[in-house]
Amino acid sequence: MSVPVRMADEAPFQFLHNEVIHYIYKSAENGETENGKNITKLENMGFRVGQGLIERLTKDTARFKDELDIMKFICKDFWTCVFKKQIDNLRTNHQGIYVLQDNKFRLLSQLSAGKQYLEHAPKYLAFTCGLVRGALSNLGVKSIVTAEVSVMPACKTHITCPSSDQRHSHKD
Amino acid sequence: MAVCIAVIAKENYPLYIRSVPTQNELKFHYTVHTSLDVVEEKISAVGKSLGDQRELYLGLLYPTEDYKMFRKLHNSFTDVMCNPFHNPGDTIQSKAFDGIVSGMMVQTG
């Protein structure tokens, strides 16, 4: 059975995502706009969604061989399900660090391609970082996920898996 | 038909456990716990063999289980996870899940 792609259309999700960001910043306590708390809220939302989403997506897939296998799944099936396209480039140092490059990140493509909104880009990446972190979490991989934008609308997602650097240290 | 059904979180604590009411319920709980060891054995064995058995279902741990039952259970588990009011890590308190489980348990009078 193939992965169900009958998820809601792209446009409603993008509109909703934009509204969520707008709402969170509007209702920030002292009207502070550059508050780390807002980014954290967005990331946590994405985390919970990622957890549920990955359960649905991997219901019928085979067990993953290793971490790299999991990352490839994220780059292909997971990214396709959420953004209707795959990750353009995956790089790793085979020691727990992965860089996922999306040259035309869907959630940024509606913003101007110049430098005008570059400083606001992190707001639009927070939810997606949480999404990836939540998905990995329910696959048993603890990770730290950050994203950076140097040229709109290309986006690089950095995934760091701390437990992969150490040699099988079992911490109970 | 099952006499005991349990869903264990990845941190090794039970999210949901239900058994047919008999005198040795505790025995079932212990059995569930020991079966975790068997699961772990199977998983590490699979890691070594070349990706032959990549099914989520690890097969009969002891010859009394049913694959269809596992599928139904996994599907309702996925539904529970997608419930926005459920926090992952909490015990499962969904009536729908209870219903599915009752359908699978041995019926006693």
JSON list of C-alpha atoms in Angstrom, two decimals, chain A residues 31-169:
[
{"chain": "A", "resi": 31, "resn": "GLY", "atom": "CA", "xyz": [4.11, 43.31, 22.17]},
{"chain": "A", "resi": 32, "resn": "GLU", "atom": "CA", "xyz": [7.75, 42.26, 21.78]},
{"chain": "A", "resi": 33, "resn": "THR", "atom": "CA", "xyz": [8.35, 41.08, 18.29]},
{"chain": "A", "resi": 34, "resn": "GLU", "atom": "CA", "xyz": [11.77, 39.49, 18.49]},
{"chain": "A", "resi": 35, "resn": "ASN", "atom": "CA", "xyz": [10.99, 37.15, 21.32]},
{"chain": "A", "resi": 36, "resn": "GLY", "atom": "CA", "xyz": [12.47, 33.67, 21.44]},
{"chain": "A", "resi": 37, "resn": "LYS", "atom": "CA", "xyz": [9.26, 32.50, 23.12]},
{"chain": "A", "resi": 38, "resn": "ASN", "atom": "CA", "xyz": [7.22, 32.92, 19.96]},
{"chain": "A", "resi": 39, "resn": "ILE", "atom": "CA", "xyz": [9.60, 30.85, 17.92]},
{"chain": "A", "resi": 40, "resn": "THR", "atom": "CA", "xyz": [9.51, 28.20, 20.63]},
{"chain": "A", "resi": 41, "resn": "LYS", "atom": "CA", "xyz": [5.71, 28.11, 20.58]},
{"chain": "A", "resi": 42, "resn": "LEU", "atom": "CA", "xyz": [5.73, 27.60, 16.84]},
{"chain": "A", "resi": 43, "resn": "GLU", "atom": "CA", "xyz": [8.37, 24.90, 17.10]},
{"chain": "A", "resi": 44, "resn": "ASN", "atom": "CA", "xyz": [6.42, 23.05, 19.78]},
{"chain": "A", "resi": 45, "resn": "MET", "atom": "CA", "xyz": [3.29, 23.13, 17.65]},
{"chain": "A", "resi": 46, "resn": "GLY", "atom": "CA", "xyz": [5.23, 21.63, 14.79]},
{"chain": "A", "resi": 47, "resn": "PHE", "atom": "CA", "xyz": [6.62, 19.00, 17.15]},
{"chain": "A", "resi": 48, "resn": "ARG", "atom": "CA", "xyz": [3.21, 17.68, 18.15]},
{"chain": "A", "resi": 49, "resn": "VAL", "atom": "CA", "xyz": [1.99, 17.66, 14.56]},
{"chain": "A", "resi": 50, "resn": "GLY", "atom": "CA", "xyz": [5.13, 15.86, 13.43]},
{"chain": "A", "resi": 51, "resn": "GLN", "atom": "CA", "xyz": [4.55, 13.12, 16.01]},
{"chain": "A", "resi": 52, "resn": "GLY", "atom": "CA", "xyz": [1.05, 12.36, 14.77]},
{"chain": "A", "resi": 53, "resn": "LEU", "atom": "CA", "xyz": [1.94, 12.72, 11.11]},
{"chain": "A", "resi": 54, "resn": "ILE", "atom": "CA", "xyz": [4.84, 10.31, 11.21]},
{"chain": "A", "resi": 55, "resn": "GLU", "atom": "CA", "xyz": [2.69, 7.65, 12.91]},
{"chain": "A", "resi": 56, "resn": "ARG", "atom": "CA", "xyz": [0.25, 7.84, 10.04]},
{"chain": "A", "resi": 57, "resn": "LEU", "atom": "CA", "xyz": [2.87, 7.86, 7.34]},
{"chain": "A", "resi": 58, "resn": "THR", "atom": "CA", "xyz": [4.96, 4.98, 8.61]},
{"chain": "A", "resi": 59, "resn": "LYS", "atom": "CA", "xyz": [2.06, 2.69, 9.49]},
{"chain": "A", "resi": 60, "resn": "ASP", "atom": "CA", "xyz": [2.64, 0.51, 6.45]},
{"chain": "A", "resi": 61, "resn": "THR", "atom": "CA", "xyz": [6.30, 1.10, 5.67]},
{"chain": "A", "resi": 62, "resn": "ALA", "atom": "CA", "xyz": [9.06, -1.36, 6.40]},
{"chain": "A", "resi": 63, "resn": "ARG", "atom": "CA", "xyz": [11.23, -1.01, 9.50]},
{"chain": "A", "resi": 64, "resn": "PHE", "atom": "CA", "xyz": [14.11, 1.44, 8.97]},
{"chain": "A", "resi": 65, "resn": "LYS", "atom": "CA", "xyz": [17.58, -0.03, 8.65]},
{"chain": "A", "resi": 66, "resn": "ASP", "atom": "CA", "xyz": [19.48, 2.84, 10.26]},
{"chain": "A", "resi": 67, "resn": "GLU", "atom": "CA", "xyz": [19.47, 6.58, 10.87]},
{"chain": "A", "resi": 68, "resn": "LEU", "atom": "CA", "xyz": [20.44, 7.42, 7.31]},
{"chain": "A", "resi": 69, "resn": "ASP", "atom": "CA", "xyz": [17.47, 5.41, 6.09]},
{"chain": "A", "resi": 70, "resn": "ILE", "atom": "CA", "xyz": [15.25, 7.48, 8.36]},
{"chain": "A", "resi": 71, "resn": "MET", "atom": "CA", "xyz": [16.72, 10.73, 6.99]},
{"chain": "A", "resi": 72, "resn": "LYS", "atom": "CA", "xyz": [16.12, 9.60, 3.44]},
{"chain": "A", "resi": 73, "resn": "PHE", "atom": "CA", "xyz": [12.51, 8.91, 4.33]},
{"chain": "A", "resi": 74, "resn": "ILE", "atom": "CA", "xyz": [12.20, 12.42, 5.74]},
{"chain": "A", "resi": 75, "resn": "CYS", "atom": "CA", "xyz": [13.73, 13.88, 2.57]},
{"chain": "A", "resi": 76, "resn": "LYS", "atom": "CA", "xyz": [11.49, 11.94, 0.23]},
{"chain": "A", "resi": 77, "resn": "ASP", "atom": "CA", "xyz": [8.16, 10.68, 1.53]},
{"chain": "A", "resi": 78, "resn": "PHE", "atom": "CA", "xyz": [7.74, 12.99, 4.50]},
{"chain": "A", "resi": 79, "resn": "TRP", "atom": "CA", "xyz": [8.73, 16.16, 2.66]},
{"chain": "A", "resi": 80, "resn": "THR", "atom": "CA", "xyz": [6.57, 15.17, -0.32]},
{"chain": "A", "resi": 81, "resn": "CYS", "atom": "CA", "xyz": [3.59, 14.62, 1.91]},
{"chain": "A", "resi": 82, "resn": "VAL", "atom": "CA", "xyz": [3.86, 18.02, 3.57]},
{"chain": "A", "resi": 83, "resn": "PHE", "atom": "CA", "xyz": [5.32, 20.18, 0.79]},
{"chain": "A", "resi": 84, "resn": "LYS", "atom": "CA", "xyz": [4.49, 18.24, -2.39]},
{"chain": "A", "resi": 85, "resn": "LYS", "atom": "CA", "xyz": [8.16, 18.04, -3.35]},
{"chain": "A", "resi": 86, "resn": "GLN", "atom": "CA", "xyz": [11.30, 16.28, -2.20]},
{"chain": "A", "resi": 87, "resn": "ILE", "atom": "CA", "xyz": [14.37, 17.72, -0.55]},
{"chain": "A", "resi": 88, "resn": "ASP", "atom": "CA", "xyz": [16.81, 18.77, -3.26]},
{"chain": "A", "resi": 89, "resn": "ASN", "atom": "CA", "xyz": [20.03, 17.82, -1.50]},
{"chain": "A", "resi": 90, "resn": "LEU", "atom": "CA", "xyz": [20.96, 15.76, 1.56]},
{"chain": "A", "resi": 91, "resn": "ARG", "atom": "CA", "xyz": [24.45, 15.95, 3.03]},
{"chain": "A", "resi": 92, "resn": "THR", "atom": "CA", "xyz": [25.87, 14.22, 6.09]},
{"chain": "A", "resi": 93, "resn": "ASN", "atom": "CA", "xyz": [29.14, 13.76, 7.87]},
{"chain": "A", "resi": 94, "resn": "HIS", "atom": "CA", "xyz": [28.03, 10.26, 8.94]},
{"chain": "A", "resi": 95, "resn": "GLN", "atom": "CA", "xyz": [28.48, 11.31, 12.53]},
{"chain": "A", "resi": 96, "resn": "GLY", "atom": "CA", "xyz": [25.00, 12.53, 13.33]},
{"chain": "A", "resi": 97, "resn": "ILE", "atom": "CA", "xyz": [24.88, 15.79, 11.38]},
{"chain": "A", "resi": 98, "resn": "TYR", "atom": "CA", "xyz": [22.58, 16.12, 8.37]},
{"chain": "A", "resi": 99, "resn": "VAL", "atom": "CA", "xyz": [21.92, 19.12, 6.17]},
{"chain": "A", "resi": 100, "resn": "LEU", "atom": "CA", "xyz": [18.74, 19.12, 4.08]},
{"chain": "A", "resi": 101, "resn": "GLN", "atom": "CA", "xyz": [18.62, 21.65, 1.31]},
{"chain": "A", "resi": 102, "resn": "ASP", "atom": "CA", "xyz": [15.36, 22.79, -0.23]},
{"chain": "A", "resi": 103, "resn": "ASN", "atom": "CA", "xyz": [15.96, 25.26, -3.05]},
{"chain": "A", "resi": 104, "resn": "LYS", "atom": "CA", "xyz": [12.39, 26.41, -3.24]},
{"chain": "A", "resi": 105, "resn": "PHE", "atom": "CA", "xyz": [10.90, 26.06, 0.22]},
{"chain": "A", "resi": 106, "resn": "ARG", "atom": "CA", "xyz": [7.14, 26.20, -0.16]},
{"chain": "A", "resi": 107, "resn": "LEU", "atom": "CA", "xyz": [6.47, 28.23, 2.94]},
{"chain": "A", "resi": 108, "resn": "LEU", "atom": "CA", "xyz": [8.85, 30.96, 1.78]},
{"chain": "A", "resi": 109, "resn": "SER", "atom": "CA", "xyz": [7.93, 31.00, -1.89]},
{"chain": "A", "resi": 110, "resn": "GLN", "atom": "CA", "xyz": [5.08, 33.45, -1.31]},
{"chain": "A", "resi": 111, "resn": "LEU", "atom": "CA", "xyz": [7.44, 36.00, 0.19]},
{"chain": "A", "resi": 112, "resn": "SER", "atom": "CA", "xyz": [9.52, 38.32, -1.94]},
{"chain": "A", "resi": 113, "resn": "ALA", "atom": "CA", "xyz": [12.66, 36.62, -3.28]},
{"chain": "A", "resi": 114, "resn": "GLY", "atom": "CA", "xyz": [14.92, 39.52, -2.38]},
{"chain": "A", "resi": 115, "resn": "LYS", "atom": "CA", "xyz": [16.38, 40.65, 0.92]},
{"chain": "A", "resi": 116, "resn": "GLN", "atom": "CA", "xyz": [13.31, 42.51, 2.08]},
{"chain": "A", "resi": 117, "resn": "TYR", "atom": "CA", "xyz": [11.87, 39.85, 4.35]},
{"chain": "A", "resi": 118, "resn": "LEU", "atom": "CA", "xyz": [15.02, 37.87, 5.09]},
{"chain": "A", "resi": 119, "resn": "GLU", "atom": "CA", "xyz": [14.92, 38.82, 8.76]},
{"chain": "A", "resi": 120, "resn": "HIS", "atom": "CA", "xyz": [11.39, 37.46, 9.09]},
{"chain": "A", "resi": 121, "resn": "ALA", "atom": "CA", "xyz": [12.23, 34.15, 7.50]},
{"chain": "A", "resi": 122, "resn": "PRO", "atom": "CA", "xyz": [13.00, 32.32, 10.79]},
{"chain": "A", "resi": 123, "resn": "LYS", "atom": "CA", "xyz": [9.36, 32.73, 11.84]},
{"chain": "A", "resi": 124, "resn": "TYR", "atom": "CA", "xyz": [8.33, 30.75, 8.80]},
{"chain": "A", "resi": 125, "resn": "LEU", "atom": "CA", "xyz": [10.81, 27.99, 9.50]},
{"chain": "A", "resi": 126, "resn": "ALA", "atom": "CA", "xyz": [10.09, 27.33, 13.18]},
{"chain": "A", "resi": 127, "resn": "PHE", "atom": "CA", "xyz": [7.01, 25.18, 12.64]},
{"chain": "A", "resi": 128, "resn": "THR", "atom": "CA", "xyz": [8.79, 23.05, 10.05]},
{"chain": "A", "resi": 129, "resn": "CYS", "atom": "CA", "xyz": [11.78, 22.53, 12.35]},
{"chain": "A", "resi": 130, "resn": "GLY", "atom": "CA", "xyz": [9.40, 21.28, 15.01]},
{"chain": "A", "resi": 131, "resn": "LEU", "atom": "CA", "xyz": [7.68, 19.09, 12.44]},
{"chain": "A", "resi": 132, "resn": "VAL", "atom": "CA", "xyz": [10.94, 17.32, 11.61]},
{"chain": "A", "resi": 133, "resn": "ARG", "atom": "CA", "xyz": [11.96, 17.05, 15.25]},
{"chain": "A", "resi": 134, "resn": "GLY", "atom": "CA", "xyz": [8.58, 15.55, 16.20]},
{"chain": "A", "resi": 135, "resn": "ALA", "atom": "CA", "xyz": [8.72, 13.06, 13.36]},
{"chain": "A", "resi": 136, "resn": "LEU", "atom": "CA", "xyz": [12.22, 11.94, 14.33]},
{"chain": "A", "resi": 137, "resn": "SER", "atom": "CA", "xyz": [11.25, 11.77, 17.98]},
{"chain": "A", "resi": 138, "resn": "ASN", "atom": "CA", "xyz": [8.51, 9.24, 17.34]},
{"chain": "A", "resi": 139, "resn": "LEU", "atom": "CA", "xyz": [10.89, 7.20, 15.23]},
{"chain": "A", "resi": 140, "resn": "GLY", "atom": "CA", "xyz": [13.14, 6.98, 18.25]},
{"chain": "A", "resi": 141, "resn": "VAL", "atom": "CA", "xyz": [15.71, 9.57, 17.15]},
{"chain": "A", "resi": 142, "resn": "LYS", "atom": "CA", "xyz": [16.43, 12.46, 19.50]},
{"chain": "A", "resi": 143, "resn": "SER", "atom": "CA", "xyz": [17.56, 15.46, 17.53]},
{"chain": "A", "resi": 144, "resn": "ILE", "atom": "CA", "xyz": [18.10, 19.18, 17.41]},
{"chain": "A", "resi": 145, "resn": "VAL", "atom": "CA", "xyz": [16.69, 20.81, 14.29]},
{"chain": "A", "resi": 146, "resn": "THR", "atom": "CA", "xyz": [17.49, 24.32, 13.11]},
{"chain": "A", "resi": 147, "resn": "ALA", "atom": "CA", "xyz": [17.06, 26.05, 9.78]},
{"chain": "A", "resi": 148, "resn": "GLU", "atom": "CA", "xyz": [18.74, 28.89, 8.02]},
{"chain": "A", "resi": 149, "resn": "VAL", "atom": "CA", "xyz": [17.99, 30.99, 4.99]},
{"chain": "A", "resi": 150, "resn": "SER", "atom": "CA", "xyz": [20.73, 32.83, 3.15]},
{"chain": "A", "resi": 151, "resn": "VAL", "atom": "CA", "xyz": [18.99, 33.34, -0.17]},
{"chain": "A", "resi": 152, "resn": "MET", "atom": "CA", "xyz": [15.23, 33.31, -0.39]},
{"chain": "A", "resi": 153, "resn": "PRO", "atom": "CA", "xyz": [13.45, 30.99, -1.04]},
{"chain": "A", "resi": 154, "resn": "ALA", "atom": "CA", "xyz": [16.15, 28.37, -0.49]},
{"chain": "A", "resi": 155, "resn": "CYS", "atom": "CA", "xyz": [16.27, 26.88, 2.98]},
{"chain": "A", "resi": 156, "resn": "LYS", "atom": "CA", "xyz": [18.81, 24.66, 4.72]},
{"chain": "A", "resi": 157, "resn": "THR", "atom": "CA", "xyz": [17.66, 22.48, 7.58]},
{"chain": "A", "resi": 158, "resn": "HIS", "atom": "CA", "xyz": [20.33, 21.27, 9.99]},
{"chain": "A", "resi": 159, "resn": "ILE", "atom": "CA", "xyz": [19.64, 18.11, 11.96]},
{"chain": "A", "resi": 160, "resn": "THR", "atom": "CA", "xyz": [21.99, 17.13, 14.76]},
{"chain": "A", "resi": 161, "resn": "CYS", "atom": "CA", "xyz": [21.61, 13.74, 16.39]},
{"chain": "A", "resi": 162, "resn": "PRO", "atom": "CA", "xyz": [23.76, 13.80, 19.50]},
{"chain": "A", "resi": 163, "resn": "SER", "atom": "CA", "xyz": [23.66, 10.08, 20.26]},
{"chain": "A", "resi": 164, "resn": "SER", "atom": "CA", "xyz": [25.30, 9.15, 16.98]},
{"chain": "A", "resi": 165, "resn": "ASP", "atom": "CA", "xyz": [28.67, 10.68, 17.81]},
{"chain": "A", "resi": 166, "resn": "GLN", "atom": "CA", "xyz": [29.16, 8.49, 20.83]},
{"chain": "A", "resi": 167, "resn": "ARG", "atom": "CA", "xyz": [29.95, 4.84, 20.61]},
{"chain": "A", "resi": 168, "resn": "HIS", "atom": "CA", "xyz": [26.79, 3.12, 21.86]},
{"chain": "A", "resi": 169, "resn": "SER", "atom": "CA", "xyz": [26.82, 4.54, 25.35]}
]
